[in-house]
PDB file of C-alpha atoms and ligand atoms in Angstrom:
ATOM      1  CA  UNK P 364       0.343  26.826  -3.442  1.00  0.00           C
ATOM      2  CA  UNK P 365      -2.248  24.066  -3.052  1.00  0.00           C
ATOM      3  CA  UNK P 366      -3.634  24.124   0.693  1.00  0.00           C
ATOM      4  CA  UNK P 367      -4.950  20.713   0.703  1.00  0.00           C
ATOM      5  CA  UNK P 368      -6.212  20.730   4.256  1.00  0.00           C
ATOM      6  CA  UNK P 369      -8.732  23.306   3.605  1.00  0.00           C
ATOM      7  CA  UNK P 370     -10.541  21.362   1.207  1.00  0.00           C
ATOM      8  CA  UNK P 371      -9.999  17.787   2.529  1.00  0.00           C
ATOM      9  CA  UNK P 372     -13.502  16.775   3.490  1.00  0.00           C
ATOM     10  CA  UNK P 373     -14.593  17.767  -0.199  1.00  0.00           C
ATOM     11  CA  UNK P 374     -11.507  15.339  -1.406  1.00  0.00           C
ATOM     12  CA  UNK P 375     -12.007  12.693   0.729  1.00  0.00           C
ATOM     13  CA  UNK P 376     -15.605  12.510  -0.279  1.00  0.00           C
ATOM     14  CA  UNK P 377     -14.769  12.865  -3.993  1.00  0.00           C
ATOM     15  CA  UNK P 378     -12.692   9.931  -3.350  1.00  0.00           C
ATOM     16  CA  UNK P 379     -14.548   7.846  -1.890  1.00  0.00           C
ATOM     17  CA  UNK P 380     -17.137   8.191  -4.313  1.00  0.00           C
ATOM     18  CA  UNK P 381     -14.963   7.600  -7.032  1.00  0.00           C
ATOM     19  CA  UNK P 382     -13.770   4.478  -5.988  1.00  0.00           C
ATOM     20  CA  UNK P 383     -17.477   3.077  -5.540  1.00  0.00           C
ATOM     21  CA  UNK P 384     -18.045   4.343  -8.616  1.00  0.00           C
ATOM     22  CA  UNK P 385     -15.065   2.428 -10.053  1.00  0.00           C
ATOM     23  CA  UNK P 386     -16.016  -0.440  -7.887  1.00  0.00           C
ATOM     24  CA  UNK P 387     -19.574  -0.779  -8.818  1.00  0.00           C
ATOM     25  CA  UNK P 388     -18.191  -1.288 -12.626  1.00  0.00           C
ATOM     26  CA  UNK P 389     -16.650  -4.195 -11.608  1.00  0.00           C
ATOM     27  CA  UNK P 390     -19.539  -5.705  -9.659  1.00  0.00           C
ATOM     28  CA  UNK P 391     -18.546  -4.947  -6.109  1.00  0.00           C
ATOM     29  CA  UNK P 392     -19.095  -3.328  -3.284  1.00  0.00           C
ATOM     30  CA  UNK P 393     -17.562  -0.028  -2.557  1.00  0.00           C
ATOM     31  CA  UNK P 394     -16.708  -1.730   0.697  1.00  0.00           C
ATOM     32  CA  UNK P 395     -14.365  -4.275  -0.821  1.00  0.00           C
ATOM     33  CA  UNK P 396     -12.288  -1.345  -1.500  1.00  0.00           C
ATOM     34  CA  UNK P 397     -10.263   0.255   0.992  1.00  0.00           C
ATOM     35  CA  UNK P 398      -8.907   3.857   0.769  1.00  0.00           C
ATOM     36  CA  UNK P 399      -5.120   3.568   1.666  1.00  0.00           C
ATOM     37  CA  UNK P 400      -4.285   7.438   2.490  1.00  0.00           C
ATOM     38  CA  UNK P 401      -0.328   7.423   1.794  1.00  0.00           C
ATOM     39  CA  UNK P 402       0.364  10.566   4.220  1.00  0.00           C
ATOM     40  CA  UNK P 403       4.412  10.146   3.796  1.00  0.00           C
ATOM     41  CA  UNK P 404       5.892  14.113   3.749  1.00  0.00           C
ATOM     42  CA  UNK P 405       2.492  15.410   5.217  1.00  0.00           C
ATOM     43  CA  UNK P 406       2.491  16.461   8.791  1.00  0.00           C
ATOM     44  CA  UNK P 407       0.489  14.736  11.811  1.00  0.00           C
ATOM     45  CA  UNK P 408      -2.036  17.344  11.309  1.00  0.00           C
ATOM     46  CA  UNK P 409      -2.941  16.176   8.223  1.00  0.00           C
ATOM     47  CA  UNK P 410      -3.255  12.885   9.369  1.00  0.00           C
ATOM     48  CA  UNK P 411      -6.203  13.544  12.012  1.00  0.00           C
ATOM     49  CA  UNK P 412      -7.336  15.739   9.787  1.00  0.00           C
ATOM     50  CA  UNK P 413      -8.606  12.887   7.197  1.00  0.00           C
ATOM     51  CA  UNK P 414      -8.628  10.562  10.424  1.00  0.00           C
ATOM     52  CA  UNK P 415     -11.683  13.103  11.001  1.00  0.00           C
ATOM     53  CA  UNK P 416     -12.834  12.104   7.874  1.00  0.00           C
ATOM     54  CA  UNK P 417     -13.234   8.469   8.891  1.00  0.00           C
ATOM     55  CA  UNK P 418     -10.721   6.945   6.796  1.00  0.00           C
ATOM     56  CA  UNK P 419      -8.436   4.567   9.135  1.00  0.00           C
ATOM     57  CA  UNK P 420      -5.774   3.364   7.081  1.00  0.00           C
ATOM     58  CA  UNK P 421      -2.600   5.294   6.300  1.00  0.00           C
ATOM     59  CA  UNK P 422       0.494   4.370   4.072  1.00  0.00           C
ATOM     60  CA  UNK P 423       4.509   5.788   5.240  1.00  0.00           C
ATOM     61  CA  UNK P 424       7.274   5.264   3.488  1.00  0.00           C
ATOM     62  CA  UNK P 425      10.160   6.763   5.121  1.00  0.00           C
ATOM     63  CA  UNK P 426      10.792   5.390   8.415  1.00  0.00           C
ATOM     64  CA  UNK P 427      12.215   8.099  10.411  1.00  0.00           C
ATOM     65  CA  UNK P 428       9.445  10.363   9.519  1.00  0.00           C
ATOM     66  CA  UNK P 429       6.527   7.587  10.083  1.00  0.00           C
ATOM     67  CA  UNK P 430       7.745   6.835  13.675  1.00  0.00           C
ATOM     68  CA  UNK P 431       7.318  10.415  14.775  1.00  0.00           C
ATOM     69  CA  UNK P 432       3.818  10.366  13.433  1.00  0.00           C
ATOM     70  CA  UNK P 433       2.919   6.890  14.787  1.00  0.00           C
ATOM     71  CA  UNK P 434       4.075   8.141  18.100  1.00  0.00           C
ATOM     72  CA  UNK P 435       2.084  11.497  17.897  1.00  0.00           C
ATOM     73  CA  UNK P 436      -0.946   9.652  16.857  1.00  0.00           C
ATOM     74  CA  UNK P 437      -1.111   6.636  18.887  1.00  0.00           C
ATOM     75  CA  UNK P 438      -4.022   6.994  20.592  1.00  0.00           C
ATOM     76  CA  UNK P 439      -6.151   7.331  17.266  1.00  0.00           C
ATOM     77  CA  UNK P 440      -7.795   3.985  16.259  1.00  0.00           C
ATOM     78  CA  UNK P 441      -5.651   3.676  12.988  1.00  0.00           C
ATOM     79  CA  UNK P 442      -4.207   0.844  10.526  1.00  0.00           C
ATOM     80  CA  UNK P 443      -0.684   1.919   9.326  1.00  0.00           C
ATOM     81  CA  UNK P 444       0.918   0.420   6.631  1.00  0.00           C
ATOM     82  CA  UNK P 445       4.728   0.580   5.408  1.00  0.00           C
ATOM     83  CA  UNK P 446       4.937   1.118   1.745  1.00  0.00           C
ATOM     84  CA  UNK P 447       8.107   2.182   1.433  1.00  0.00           C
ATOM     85  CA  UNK P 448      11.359   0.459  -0.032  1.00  0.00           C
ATOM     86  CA  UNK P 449      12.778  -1.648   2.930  1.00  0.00           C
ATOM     87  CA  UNK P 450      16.408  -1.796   3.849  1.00  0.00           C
ATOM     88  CA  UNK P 451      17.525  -4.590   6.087  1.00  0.00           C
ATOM     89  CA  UNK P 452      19.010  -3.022   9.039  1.00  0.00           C
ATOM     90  CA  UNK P 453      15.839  -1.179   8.938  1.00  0.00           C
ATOM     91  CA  UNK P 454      13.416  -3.798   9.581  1.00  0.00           C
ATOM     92  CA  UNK P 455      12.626  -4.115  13.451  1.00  0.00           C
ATOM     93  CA  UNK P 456      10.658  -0.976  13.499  1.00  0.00           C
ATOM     94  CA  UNK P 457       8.466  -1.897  11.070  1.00  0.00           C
ATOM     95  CA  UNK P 458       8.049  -5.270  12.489  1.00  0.00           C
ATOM     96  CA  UNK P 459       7.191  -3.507  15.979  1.00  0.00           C
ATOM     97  CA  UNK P 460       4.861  -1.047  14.602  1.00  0.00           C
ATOM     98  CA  UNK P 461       2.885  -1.144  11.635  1.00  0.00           C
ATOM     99  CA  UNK P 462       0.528  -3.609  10.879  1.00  0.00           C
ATOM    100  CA  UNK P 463       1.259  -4.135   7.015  1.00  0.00           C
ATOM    101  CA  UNK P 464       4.139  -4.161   4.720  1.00  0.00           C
ATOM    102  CA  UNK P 465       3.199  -3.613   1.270  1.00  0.00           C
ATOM    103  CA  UNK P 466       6.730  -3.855  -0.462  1.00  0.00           C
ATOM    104  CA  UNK P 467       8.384  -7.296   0.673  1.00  0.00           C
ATOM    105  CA  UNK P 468      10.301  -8.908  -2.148  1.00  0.00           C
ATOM    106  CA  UNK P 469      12.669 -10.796  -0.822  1.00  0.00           C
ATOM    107  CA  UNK P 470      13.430 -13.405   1.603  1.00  0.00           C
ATOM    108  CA  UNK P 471      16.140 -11.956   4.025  1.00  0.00           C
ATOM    109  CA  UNK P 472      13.502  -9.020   4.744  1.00  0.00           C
ATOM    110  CA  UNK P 473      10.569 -11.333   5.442  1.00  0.00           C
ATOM    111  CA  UNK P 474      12.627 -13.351   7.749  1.00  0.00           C
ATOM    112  CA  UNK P 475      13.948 -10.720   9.741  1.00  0.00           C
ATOM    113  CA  UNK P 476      10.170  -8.949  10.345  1.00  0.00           C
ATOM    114  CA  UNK P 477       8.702 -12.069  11.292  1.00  0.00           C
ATOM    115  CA  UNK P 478      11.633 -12.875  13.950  1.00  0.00           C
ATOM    116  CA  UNK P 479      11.075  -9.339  15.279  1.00  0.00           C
ATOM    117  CA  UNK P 480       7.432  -9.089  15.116  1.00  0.00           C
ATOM    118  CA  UNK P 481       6.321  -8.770  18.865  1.00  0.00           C
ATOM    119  CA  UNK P 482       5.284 -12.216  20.131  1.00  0.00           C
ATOM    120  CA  UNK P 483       2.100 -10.439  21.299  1.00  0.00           C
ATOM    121  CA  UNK P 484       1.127  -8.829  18.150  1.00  0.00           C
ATOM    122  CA  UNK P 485      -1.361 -10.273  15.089  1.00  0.00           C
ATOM    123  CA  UNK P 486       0.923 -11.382  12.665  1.00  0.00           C
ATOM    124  CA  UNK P 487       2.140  -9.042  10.246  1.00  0.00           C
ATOM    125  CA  UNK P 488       0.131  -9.143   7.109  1.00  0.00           C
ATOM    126  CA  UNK P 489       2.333  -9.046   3.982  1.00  0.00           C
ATOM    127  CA  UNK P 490       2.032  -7.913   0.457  1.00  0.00           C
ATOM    128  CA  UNK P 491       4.685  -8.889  -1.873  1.00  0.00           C
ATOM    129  CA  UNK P 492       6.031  -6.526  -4.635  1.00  0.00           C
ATOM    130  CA  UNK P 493       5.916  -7.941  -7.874  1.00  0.00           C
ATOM    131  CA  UNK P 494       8.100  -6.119 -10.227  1.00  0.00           C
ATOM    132  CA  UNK P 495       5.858  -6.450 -13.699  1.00  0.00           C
ATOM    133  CA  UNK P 496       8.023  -4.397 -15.877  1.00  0.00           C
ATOM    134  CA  UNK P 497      11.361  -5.428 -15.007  1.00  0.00           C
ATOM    135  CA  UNK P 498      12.462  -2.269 -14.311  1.00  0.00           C
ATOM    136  CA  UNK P 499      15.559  -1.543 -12.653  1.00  0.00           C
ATOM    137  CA  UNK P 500      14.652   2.011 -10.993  1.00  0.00           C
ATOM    138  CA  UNK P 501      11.937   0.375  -8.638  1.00  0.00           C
ATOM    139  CA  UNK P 502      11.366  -2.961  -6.366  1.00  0.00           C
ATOM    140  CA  UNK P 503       9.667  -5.884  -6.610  1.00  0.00           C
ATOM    141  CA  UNK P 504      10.481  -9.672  -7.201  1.00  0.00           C
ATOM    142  CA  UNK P 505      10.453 -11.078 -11.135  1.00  0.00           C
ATOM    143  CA  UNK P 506       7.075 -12.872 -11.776  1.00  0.00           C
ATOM    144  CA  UNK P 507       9.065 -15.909 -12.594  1.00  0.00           C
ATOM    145  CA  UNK P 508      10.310 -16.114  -9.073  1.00  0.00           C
ATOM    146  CA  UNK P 509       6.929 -14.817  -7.479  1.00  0.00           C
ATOM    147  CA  UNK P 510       5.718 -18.707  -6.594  1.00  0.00           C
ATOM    148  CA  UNK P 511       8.814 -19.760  -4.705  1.00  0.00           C
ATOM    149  CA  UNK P 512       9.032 -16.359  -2.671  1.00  0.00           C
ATOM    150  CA  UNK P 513       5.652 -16.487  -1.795  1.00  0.00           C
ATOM    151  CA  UNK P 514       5.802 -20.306  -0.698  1.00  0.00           C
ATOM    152  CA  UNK P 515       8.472 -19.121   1.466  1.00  0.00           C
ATOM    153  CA  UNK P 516       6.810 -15.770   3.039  1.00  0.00           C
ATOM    154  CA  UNK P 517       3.572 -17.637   3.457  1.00  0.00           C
ATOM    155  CA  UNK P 518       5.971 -20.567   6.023  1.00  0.00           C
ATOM    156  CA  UNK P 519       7.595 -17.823   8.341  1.00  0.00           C
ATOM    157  CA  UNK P 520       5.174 -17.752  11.693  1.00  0.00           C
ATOM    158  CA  UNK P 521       4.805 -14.153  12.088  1.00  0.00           C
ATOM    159  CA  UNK P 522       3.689 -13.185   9.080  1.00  0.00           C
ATOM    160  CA  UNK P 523       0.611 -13.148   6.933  1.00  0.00           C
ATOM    161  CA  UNK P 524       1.047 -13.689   3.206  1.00  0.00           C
ATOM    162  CA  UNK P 525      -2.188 -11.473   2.087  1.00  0.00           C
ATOM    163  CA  UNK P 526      -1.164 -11.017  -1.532  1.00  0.00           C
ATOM    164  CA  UNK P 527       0.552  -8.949  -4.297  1.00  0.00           C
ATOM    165  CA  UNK P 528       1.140  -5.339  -4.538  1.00  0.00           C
ATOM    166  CA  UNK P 529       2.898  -3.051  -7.422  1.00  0.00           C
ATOM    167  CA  UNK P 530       3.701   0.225  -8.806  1.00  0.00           C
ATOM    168  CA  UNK P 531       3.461  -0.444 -12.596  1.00  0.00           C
ATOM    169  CA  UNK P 532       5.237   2.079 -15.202  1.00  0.00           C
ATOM    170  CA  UNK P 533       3.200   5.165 -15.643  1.00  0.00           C
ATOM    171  CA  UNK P 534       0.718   4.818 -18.103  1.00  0.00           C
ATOM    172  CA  UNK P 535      -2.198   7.678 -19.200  1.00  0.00           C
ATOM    173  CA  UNK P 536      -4.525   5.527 -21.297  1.00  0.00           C
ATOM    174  CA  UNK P 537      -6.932   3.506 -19.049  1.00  0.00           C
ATOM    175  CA  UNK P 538      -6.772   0.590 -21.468  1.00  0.00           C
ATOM    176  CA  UNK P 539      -2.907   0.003 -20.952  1.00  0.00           C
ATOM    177  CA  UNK P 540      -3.283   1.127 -17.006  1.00  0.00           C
ATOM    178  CA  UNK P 541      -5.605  -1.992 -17.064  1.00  0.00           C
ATOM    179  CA  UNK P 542      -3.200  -4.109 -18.689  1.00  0.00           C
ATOM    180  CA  UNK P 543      -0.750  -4.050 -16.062  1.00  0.00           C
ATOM    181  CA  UNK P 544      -2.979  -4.409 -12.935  1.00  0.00           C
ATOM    182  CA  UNK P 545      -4.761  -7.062 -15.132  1.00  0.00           C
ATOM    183  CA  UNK P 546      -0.590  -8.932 -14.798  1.00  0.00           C
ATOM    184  CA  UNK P 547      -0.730  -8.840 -11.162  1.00  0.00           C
ATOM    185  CA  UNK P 548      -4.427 -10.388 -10.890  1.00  0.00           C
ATOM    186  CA  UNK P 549      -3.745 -13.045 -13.049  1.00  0.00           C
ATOM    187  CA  UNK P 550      -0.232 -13.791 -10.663  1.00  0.00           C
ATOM    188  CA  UNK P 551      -2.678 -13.941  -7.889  1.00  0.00           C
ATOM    189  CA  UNK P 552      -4.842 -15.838  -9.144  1.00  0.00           C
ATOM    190  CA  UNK P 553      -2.633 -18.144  -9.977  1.00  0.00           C
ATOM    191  CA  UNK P 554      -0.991 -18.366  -6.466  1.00  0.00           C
ATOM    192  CA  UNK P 555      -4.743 -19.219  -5.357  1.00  0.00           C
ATOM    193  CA  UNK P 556      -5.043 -21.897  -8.200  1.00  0.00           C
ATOM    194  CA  UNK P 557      -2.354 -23.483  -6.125  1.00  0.00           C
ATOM    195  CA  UNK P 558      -3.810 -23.086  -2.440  1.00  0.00           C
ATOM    196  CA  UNK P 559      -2.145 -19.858  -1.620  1.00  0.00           C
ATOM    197  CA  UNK P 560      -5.894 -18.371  -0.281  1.00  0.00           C
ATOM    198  CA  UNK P 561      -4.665 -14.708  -1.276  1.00  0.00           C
ATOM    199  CA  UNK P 562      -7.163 -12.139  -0.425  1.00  0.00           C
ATOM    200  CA  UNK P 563      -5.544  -8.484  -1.429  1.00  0.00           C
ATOM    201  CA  UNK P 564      -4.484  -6.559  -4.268  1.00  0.00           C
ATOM    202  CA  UNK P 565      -3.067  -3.268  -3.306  1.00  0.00           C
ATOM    203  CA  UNK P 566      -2.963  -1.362  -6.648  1.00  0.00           C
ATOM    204  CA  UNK P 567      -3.617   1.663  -8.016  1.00  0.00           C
ATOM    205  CA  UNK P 568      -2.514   5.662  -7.115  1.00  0.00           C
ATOM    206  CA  UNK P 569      -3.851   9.197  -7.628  1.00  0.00           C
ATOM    207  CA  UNK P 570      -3.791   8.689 -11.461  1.00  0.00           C
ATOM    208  CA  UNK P 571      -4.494   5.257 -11.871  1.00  0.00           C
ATOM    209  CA  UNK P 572      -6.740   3.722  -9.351  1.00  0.00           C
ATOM    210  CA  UNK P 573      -9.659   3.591 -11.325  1.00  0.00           C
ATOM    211  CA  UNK P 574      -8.189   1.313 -13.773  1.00  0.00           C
ATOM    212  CA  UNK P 575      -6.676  -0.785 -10.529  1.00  0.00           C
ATOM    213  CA  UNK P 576     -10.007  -1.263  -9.097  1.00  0.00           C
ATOM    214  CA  UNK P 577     -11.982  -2.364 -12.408  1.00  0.00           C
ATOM    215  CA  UNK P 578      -8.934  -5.556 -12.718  1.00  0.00           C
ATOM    216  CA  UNK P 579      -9.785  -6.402  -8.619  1.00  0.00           C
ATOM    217  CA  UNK P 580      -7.392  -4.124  -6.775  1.00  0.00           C
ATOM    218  CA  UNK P 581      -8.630  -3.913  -2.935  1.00  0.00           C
ATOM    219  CA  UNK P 582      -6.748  -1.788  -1.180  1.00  0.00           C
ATOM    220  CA  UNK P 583      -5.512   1.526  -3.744  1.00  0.00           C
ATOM    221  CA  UNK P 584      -2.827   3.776  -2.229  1.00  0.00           C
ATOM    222  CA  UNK P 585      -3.534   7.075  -2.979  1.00  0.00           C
ATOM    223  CA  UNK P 586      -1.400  10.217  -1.558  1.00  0.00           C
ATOM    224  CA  UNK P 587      -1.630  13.441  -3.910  1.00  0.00           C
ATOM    225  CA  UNK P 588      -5.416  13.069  -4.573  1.00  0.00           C
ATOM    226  CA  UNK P 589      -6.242  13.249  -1.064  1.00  0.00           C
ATOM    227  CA  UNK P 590      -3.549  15.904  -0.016  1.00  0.00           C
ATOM    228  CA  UNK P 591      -2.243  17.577  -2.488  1.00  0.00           C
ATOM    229  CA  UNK P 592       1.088  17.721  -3.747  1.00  0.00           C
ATOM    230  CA  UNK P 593       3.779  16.449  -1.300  1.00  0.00           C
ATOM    231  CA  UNK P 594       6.102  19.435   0.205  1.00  0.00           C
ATOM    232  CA  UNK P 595       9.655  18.497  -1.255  1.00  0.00           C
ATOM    233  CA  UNK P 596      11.439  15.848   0.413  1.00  0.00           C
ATOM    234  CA  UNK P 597      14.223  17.423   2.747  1.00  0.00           C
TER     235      UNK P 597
HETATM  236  C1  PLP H1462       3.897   7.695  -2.689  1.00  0.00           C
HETATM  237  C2  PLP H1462       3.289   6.363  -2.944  1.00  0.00           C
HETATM  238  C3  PLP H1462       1.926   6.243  -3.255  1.00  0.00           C
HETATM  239  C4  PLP H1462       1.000   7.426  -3.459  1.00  0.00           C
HETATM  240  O1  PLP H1462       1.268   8.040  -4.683  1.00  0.00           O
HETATM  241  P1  PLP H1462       0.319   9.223  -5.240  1.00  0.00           P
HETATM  242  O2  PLP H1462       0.657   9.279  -6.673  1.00  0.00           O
HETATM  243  O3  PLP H1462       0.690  10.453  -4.487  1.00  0.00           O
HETATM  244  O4  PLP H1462      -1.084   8.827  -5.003  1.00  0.00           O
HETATM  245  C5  PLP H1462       1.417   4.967  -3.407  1.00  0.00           C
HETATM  246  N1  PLP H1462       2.196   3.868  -3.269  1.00  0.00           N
HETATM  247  C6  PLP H1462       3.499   3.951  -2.969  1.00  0.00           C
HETATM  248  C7  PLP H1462       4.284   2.704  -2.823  1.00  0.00           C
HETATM  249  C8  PLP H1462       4.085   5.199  -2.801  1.00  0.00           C
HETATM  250  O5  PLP H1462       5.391   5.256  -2.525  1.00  0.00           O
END
C-alpha cells in the first residue's frame, strides 16, 4: 500500500522539476506552467500537506466531497478548480465556490453558473471541454461546434472564457500523446485567430503531461503522480 504522504515533498519536487524540464523544451518558462494538484478521493490532510509544499491550486471532481474540503480548508490561501463532469441541478455550488470550471461544454451549464456566480466574486474563469475523439464514455463539445459555444460562453457576464481543456484517449507513445494535445492547440489557436484572446490550455495527467506541455498546455492536472493511487471511490 502506497503511503503517498510520506514521500510528498520528494514528489512534489520531482514534479515540479519535470514540468520545467518539459517546459524548457518548448521554450518557456517553468512558470508558464501551473501544477494543478487534482486531490479528488484524498483527504484534507493531504491537501495542506502539498499546500505545505507551496503548490496553491487544487482540482475536485465530486461535489459533495470537494465542499467538505473547501470548508475545512478555507482559511488556506488556495485556487480550487472543478474538474469534474457537471450536472445541472448541481451547478450553484460550484458557481459559489470555486474559482474555475475546467469541464463546461454546454450552454445550459454556463448559463446557470454565471447567473449564480456571487455578484461580489471575480468572474468565474471557464475552460471548455473539447471532446477530440468523439467518444461517447467522456464529455466535451464536438470541435465542429467548439466556435459557436465558445462565442456564447465568452457573452454571459459572469464568466471568463480562458480556453480549452481535454482528457484525450489514453495513449503510451509520446508521439501520438502529442498528437492529440497538438488538436486542442490548434482549436485554440484558431479561436484567437478570430479575437477570442484565449490564454489557457489545461492538458495533460500523471502519464501524459509531458507530451501536454511540449504542444503549449498551461495548466496540467495531475492527481496519482503527486499522491499516489486514489483510495477506491465509495
Ligand atoms: C482525475 C482527473 C485528473 C487526474 O488524473 P491522474 O491520472 O490521477 O493524474 C485530471 N483531470 C481530470 C478531469 C480528472 O478527472
Amino acid at each position: 500500500m502506497l503511503r503517498a504522504s510520506q514521500n510528498l515533498p520528494e514528489r512534489v519536487q520531482e514534479l515540479r522539476e519535470r514540468i520545467a524540464a518539459a517546459a524548457a523544451r518548448s521554450g518557456r518558462t517553468a512558470s508558464s506552467v501551473t501544477l494543478l494538484a487534482v486531490s479528488k478521493a484524498q483527504p484534507a490532510e493531504r491537501v495542506c500537506a502539498a499546500a505545505a509544499q507551496g503548490v496553491r491550486d487544487f482540482g475536485e471532481s465530486y461535489l459533495d466531497e470537494a465542499l467538505g474540503k473547501l470548508a475545512a480548508l478555507e482559511d488556506l490561501p488556495l485556487t480550487w478548480h472543478f474538474v469534474g463532469r457537471m450536472q445541472a441541478n448541481k451547478t450553484r455550488p460550484v458557481a459559489e465556490r470555486f474559482a474555475w470550471v475546467h469541464g463546461v461544454d454546454r450552454l445550459r451549464i454556463a448559463e446557470r453558473l454565471s447567473a449564480q456566480r456571487p455578484f461580489h466574486a471575480p468572474a468565474l474563469n471557464i475552460c471548455i471541454q473539447v471532446n477530440l475523439a468523439g467518444e461517447a464514455s467522456k464529455g466535451g463539445v464536438p470541435p465542429a461546434e467548439l466556435p459557436a459555444l465558445a462565442a456564447q460562453v465568452a457573452a454571459l457576464p459572469r464568466l471568463r472564457l480562458r480556453g480549452l481543456m481535454c482528457i484525450p484517449p489514453e495513449e503510451t507513445e509520446p508521439a501520438r500523446q502529442r498528437q492529440w494535445f497538438a488538436k486542442l492547440r490548434r482549436l485554440e489557436e484558431q479561436l484567437n485567430a478570430g479575437g477570442a484572446g484565449l490564454d489557457t490550455l489545461s492538458m495533460g495527467m500523471s502519464e501524459d503531461f509531458e507530451s501536454a506541455i511540449l504542444e503549449g498546455a498551461s495548466i496540467v492536472r495531475i492527481g496519482t503522480a503527486l499522491f499516489g493511487q486514489r483510495p477506491a471511490k465509495a
